[in-house]
Tab-separated table of C-alpha atoms and ligand atoms in Angstrom:
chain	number	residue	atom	x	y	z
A	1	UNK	CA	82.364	45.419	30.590
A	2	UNK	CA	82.638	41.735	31.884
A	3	UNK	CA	80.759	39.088	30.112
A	4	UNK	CA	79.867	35.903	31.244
A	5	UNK	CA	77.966	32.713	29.628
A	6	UNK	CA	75.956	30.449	31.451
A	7	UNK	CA	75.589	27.361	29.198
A	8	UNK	CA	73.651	24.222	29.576
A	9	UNK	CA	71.012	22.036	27.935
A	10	UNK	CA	67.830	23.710	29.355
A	11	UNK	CA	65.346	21.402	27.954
A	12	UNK	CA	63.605	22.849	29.529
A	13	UNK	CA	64.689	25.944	31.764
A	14	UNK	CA	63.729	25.404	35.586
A	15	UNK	CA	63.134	27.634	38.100
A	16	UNK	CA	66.818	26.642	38.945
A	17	UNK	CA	68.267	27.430	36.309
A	18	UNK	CA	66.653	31.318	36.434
A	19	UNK	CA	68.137	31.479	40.004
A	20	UNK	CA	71.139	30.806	38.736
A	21	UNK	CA	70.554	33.444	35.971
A	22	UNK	CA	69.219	36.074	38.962
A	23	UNK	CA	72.220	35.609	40.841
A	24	UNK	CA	74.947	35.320	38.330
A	25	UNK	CA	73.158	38.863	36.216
A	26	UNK	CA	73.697	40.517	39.060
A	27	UNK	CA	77.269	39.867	39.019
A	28	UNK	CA	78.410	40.709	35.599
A	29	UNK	CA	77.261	43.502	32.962
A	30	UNK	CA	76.415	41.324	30.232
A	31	UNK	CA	75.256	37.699	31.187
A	32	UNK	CA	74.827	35.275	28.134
A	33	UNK	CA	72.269	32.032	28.246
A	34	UNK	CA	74.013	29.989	26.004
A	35	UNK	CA	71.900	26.645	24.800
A	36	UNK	CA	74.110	23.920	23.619
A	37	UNK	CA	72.082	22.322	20.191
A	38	UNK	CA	73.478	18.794	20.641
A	39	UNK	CA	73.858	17.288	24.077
A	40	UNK	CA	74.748	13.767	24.145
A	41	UNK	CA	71.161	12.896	26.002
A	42	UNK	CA	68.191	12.753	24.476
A	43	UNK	CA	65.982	15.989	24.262
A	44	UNK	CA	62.311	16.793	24.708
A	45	UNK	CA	62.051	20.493	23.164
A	46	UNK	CA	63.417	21.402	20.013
A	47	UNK	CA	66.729	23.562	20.044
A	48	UNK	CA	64.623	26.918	18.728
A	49	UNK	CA	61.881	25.482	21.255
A	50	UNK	CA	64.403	25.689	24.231
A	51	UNK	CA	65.444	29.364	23.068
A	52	UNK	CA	61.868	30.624	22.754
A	53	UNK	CA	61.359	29.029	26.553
A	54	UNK	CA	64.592	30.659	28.314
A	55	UNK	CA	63.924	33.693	26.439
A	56	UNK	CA	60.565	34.036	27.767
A	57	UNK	CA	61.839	33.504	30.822
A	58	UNK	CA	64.187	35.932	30.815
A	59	UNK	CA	62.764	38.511	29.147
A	60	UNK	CA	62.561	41.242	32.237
A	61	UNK	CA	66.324	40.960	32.966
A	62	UNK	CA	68.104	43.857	30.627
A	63	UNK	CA	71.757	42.677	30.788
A	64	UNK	CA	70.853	38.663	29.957
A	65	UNK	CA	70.843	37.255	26.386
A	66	UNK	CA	69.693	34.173	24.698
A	67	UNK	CA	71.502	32.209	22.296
A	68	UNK	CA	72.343	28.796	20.643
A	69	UNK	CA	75.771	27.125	20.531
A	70	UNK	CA	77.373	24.374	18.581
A	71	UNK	CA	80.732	22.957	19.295
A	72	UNK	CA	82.927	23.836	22.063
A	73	UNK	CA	81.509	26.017	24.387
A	74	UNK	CA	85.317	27.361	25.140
A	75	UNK	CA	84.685	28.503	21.730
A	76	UNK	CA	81.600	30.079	22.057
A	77	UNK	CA	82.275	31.955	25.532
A	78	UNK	CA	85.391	33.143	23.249
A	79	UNK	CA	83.122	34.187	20.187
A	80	UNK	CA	80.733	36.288	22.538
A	81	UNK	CA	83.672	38.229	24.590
A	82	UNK	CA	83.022	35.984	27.484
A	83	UNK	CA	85.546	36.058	30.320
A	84	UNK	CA	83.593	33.220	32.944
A	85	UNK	CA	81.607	30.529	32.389
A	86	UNK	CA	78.621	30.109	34.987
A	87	UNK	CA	78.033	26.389	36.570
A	88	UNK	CA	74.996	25.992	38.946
A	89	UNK	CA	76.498	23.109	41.973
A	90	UNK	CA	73.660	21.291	43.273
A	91	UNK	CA	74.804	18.654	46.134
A	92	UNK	CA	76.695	15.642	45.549
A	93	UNK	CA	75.046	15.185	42.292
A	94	UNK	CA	77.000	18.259	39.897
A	95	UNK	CA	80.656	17.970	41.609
A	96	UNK	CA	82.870	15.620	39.993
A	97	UNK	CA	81.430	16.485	36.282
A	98	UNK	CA	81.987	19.803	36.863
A	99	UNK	CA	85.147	19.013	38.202
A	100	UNK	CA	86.077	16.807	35.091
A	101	UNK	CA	84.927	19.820	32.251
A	102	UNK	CA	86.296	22.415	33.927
A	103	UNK	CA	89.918	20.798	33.975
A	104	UNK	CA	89.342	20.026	30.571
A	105	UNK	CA	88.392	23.843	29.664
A	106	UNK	CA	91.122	25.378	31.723
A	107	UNK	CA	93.532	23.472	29.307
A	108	UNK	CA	91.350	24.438	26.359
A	109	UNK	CA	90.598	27.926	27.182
A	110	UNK	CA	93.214	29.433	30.012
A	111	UNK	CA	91.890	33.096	30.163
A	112	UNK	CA	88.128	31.738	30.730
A	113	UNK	CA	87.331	31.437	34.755
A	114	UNK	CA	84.811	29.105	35.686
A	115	UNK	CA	82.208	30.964	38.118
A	116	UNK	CA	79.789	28.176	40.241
A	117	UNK	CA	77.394	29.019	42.243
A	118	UNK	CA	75.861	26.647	45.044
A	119	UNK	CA	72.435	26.156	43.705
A	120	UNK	CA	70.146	27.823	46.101
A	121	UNK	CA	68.475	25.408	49.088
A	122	UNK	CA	65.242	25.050	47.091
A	123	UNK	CA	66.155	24.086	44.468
A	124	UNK	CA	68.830	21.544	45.169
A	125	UNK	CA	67.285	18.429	43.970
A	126	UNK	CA	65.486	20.244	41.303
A	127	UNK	CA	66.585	18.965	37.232
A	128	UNK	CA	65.242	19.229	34.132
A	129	UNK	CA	65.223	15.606	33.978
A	130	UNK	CA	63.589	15.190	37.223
A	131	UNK	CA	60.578	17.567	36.383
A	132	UNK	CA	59.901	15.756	32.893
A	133	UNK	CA	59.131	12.601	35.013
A	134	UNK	CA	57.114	14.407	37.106
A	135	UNK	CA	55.506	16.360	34.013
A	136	UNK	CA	54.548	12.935	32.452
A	137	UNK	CA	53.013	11.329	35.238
A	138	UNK	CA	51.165	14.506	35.729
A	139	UNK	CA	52.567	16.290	38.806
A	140	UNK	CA	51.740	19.411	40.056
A	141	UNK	CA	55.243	21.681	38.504
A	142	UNK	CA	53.918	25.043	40.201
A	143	UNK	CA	57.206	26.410	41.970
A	144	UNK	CA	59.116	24.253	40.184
A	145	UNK	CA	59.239	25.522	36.541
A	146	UNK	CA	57.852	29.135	35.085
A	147	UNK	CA	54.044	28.857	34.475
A	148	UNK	CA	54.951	29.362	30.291
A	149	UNK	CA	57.168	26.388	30.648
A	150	UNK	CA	54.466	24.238	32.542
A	151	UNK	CA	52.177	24.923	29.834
A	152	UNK	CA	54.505	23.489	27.624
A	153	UNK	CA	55.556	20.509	29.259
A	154	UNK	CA	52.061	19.330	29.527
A	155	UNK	CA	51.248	20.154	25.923
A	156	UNK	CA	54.491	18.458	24.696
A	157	UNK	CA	53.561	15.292	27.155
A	158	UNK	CA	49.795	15.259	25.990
A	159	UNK	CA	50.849	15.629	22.417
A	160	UNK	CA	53.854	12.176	23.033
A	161	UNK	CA	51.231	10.222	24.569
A	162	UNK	CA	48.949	10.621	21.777
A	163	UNK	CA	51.044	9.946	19.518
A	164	UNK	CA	52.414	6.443	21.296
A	165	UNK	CA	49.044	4.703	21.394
A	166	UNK	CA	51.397	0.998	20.345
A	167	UNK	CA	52.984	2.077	23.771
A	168	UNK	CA	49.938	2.021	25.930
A	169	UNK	CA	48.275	-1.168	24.366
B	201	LIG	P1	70.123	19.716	33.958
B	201	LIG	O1	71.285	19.184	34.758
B	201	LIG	O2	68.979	20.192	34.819
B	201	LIG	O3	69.697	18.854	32.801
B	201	LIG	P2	71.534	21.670	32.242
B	201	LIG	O4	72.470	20.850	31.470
B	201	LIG	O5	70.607	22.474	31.436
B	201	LIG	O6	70.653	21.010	33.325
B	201	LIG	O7	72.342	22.555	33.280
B	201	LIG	C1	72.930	23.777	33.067
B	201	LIG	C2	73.610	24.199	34.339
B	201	LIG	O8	72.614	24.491	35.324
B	201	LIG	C3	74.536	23.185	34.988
B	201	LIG	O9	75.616	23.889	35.559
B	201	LIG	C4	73.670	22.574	36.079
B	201	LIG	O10	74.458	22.064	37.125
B	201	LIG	C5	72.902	23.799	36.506
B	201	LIG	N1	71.643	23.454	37.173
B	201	LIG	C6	70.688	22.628	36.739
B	201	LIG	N2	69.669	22.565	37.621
B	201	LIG	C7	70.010	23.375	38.658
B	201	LIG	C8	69.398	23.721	39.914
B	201	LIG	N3	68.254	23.175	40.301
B	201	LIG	N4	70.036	24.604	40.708
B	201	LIG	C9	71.229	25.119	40.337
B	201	LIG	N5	71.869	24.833	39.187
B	201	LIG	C10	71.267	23.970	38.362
């Protein structure tokens, strides 16, 4: 039974991320969604917001799991049996971070093997970041993001806007 943890911020979860998940699900038995609760970047959604959105998501594929992490994520993969930690690679942009943690984890965390996969051609210069720009300036997201997490993009962004009015004046 190999176990493997794909963790990130997902605020929110993309329709590249859940390629990632398709693909990497259908290499392992067990595959674990791990949400980190305090990324260095500010978020939009709510740790137990970000859950409830991945796990919605997700909620069709029988072997992948939801959960929220704190500290190391070495230290979570090793918590939840995890032998490899997923990594989606989108061009140029992902590289040389990835490059940068995984040294670091291989000297935290020897026995865990980092697993990327090339993020597939659609998706390539999708982010999360990206589609909350869009989101606020009221793009179209269809293909982009699951229809649940549209809905709550432009809720969210509706709700910030509202509540900015100094902003606007
Ligand atoms: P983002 O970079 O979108 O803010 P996260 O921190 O949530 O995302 O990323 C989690 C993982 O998913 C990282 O390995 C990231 O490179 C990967 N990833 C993010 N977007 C994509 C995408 N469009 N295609 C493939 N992998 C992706």
């Amino acid at each position: 039974m190999v176990t493997a943890v794909y963790p990130g911020s997902f605020d929110p979860l993309t329709n590249g991320h859940l390629d990632i998940i398709t693909r990497a699900c259908a290499l392992f038995d067990k595959l674990i969604v791990g949400i980190y609760d305090k990324p260095d970047k500010q978020m939009l959604f709510s740790l137990e917001e970000r859950v409830a959105l991945a796990k919605e998501a997700t909620t069709d594929f029988h072997n992948v799991h939801v959960k929220s992490y704190s500290g190391l994520t070495v230290d979570f993969i090793h918590k939840e049996g995890g032998r490899a930690m997923i990594r989606g690679l989108r061009m140029n942009s992902d590289f040389e971070a990835e490059f940068e943690i995984a040294a670091m984890n291989k000297k935290l965390a020897p026995d865990i093997e980092l697993v990327c996969l090339m993020a597939s051609s659609e998706y390539q210069c999708l982010s999360a970041k990206l589609i909350k720009e869009v989101a606020s300036l009221g793009g179209c997201l269809t293909g982009l993001v699951p229809e649940h997490v549209a809905v709550a993009l432009n809720n969210r962004l509706s709700k910030t806007q509202l509540e900015a009015p100094t902003q606007r004046a």
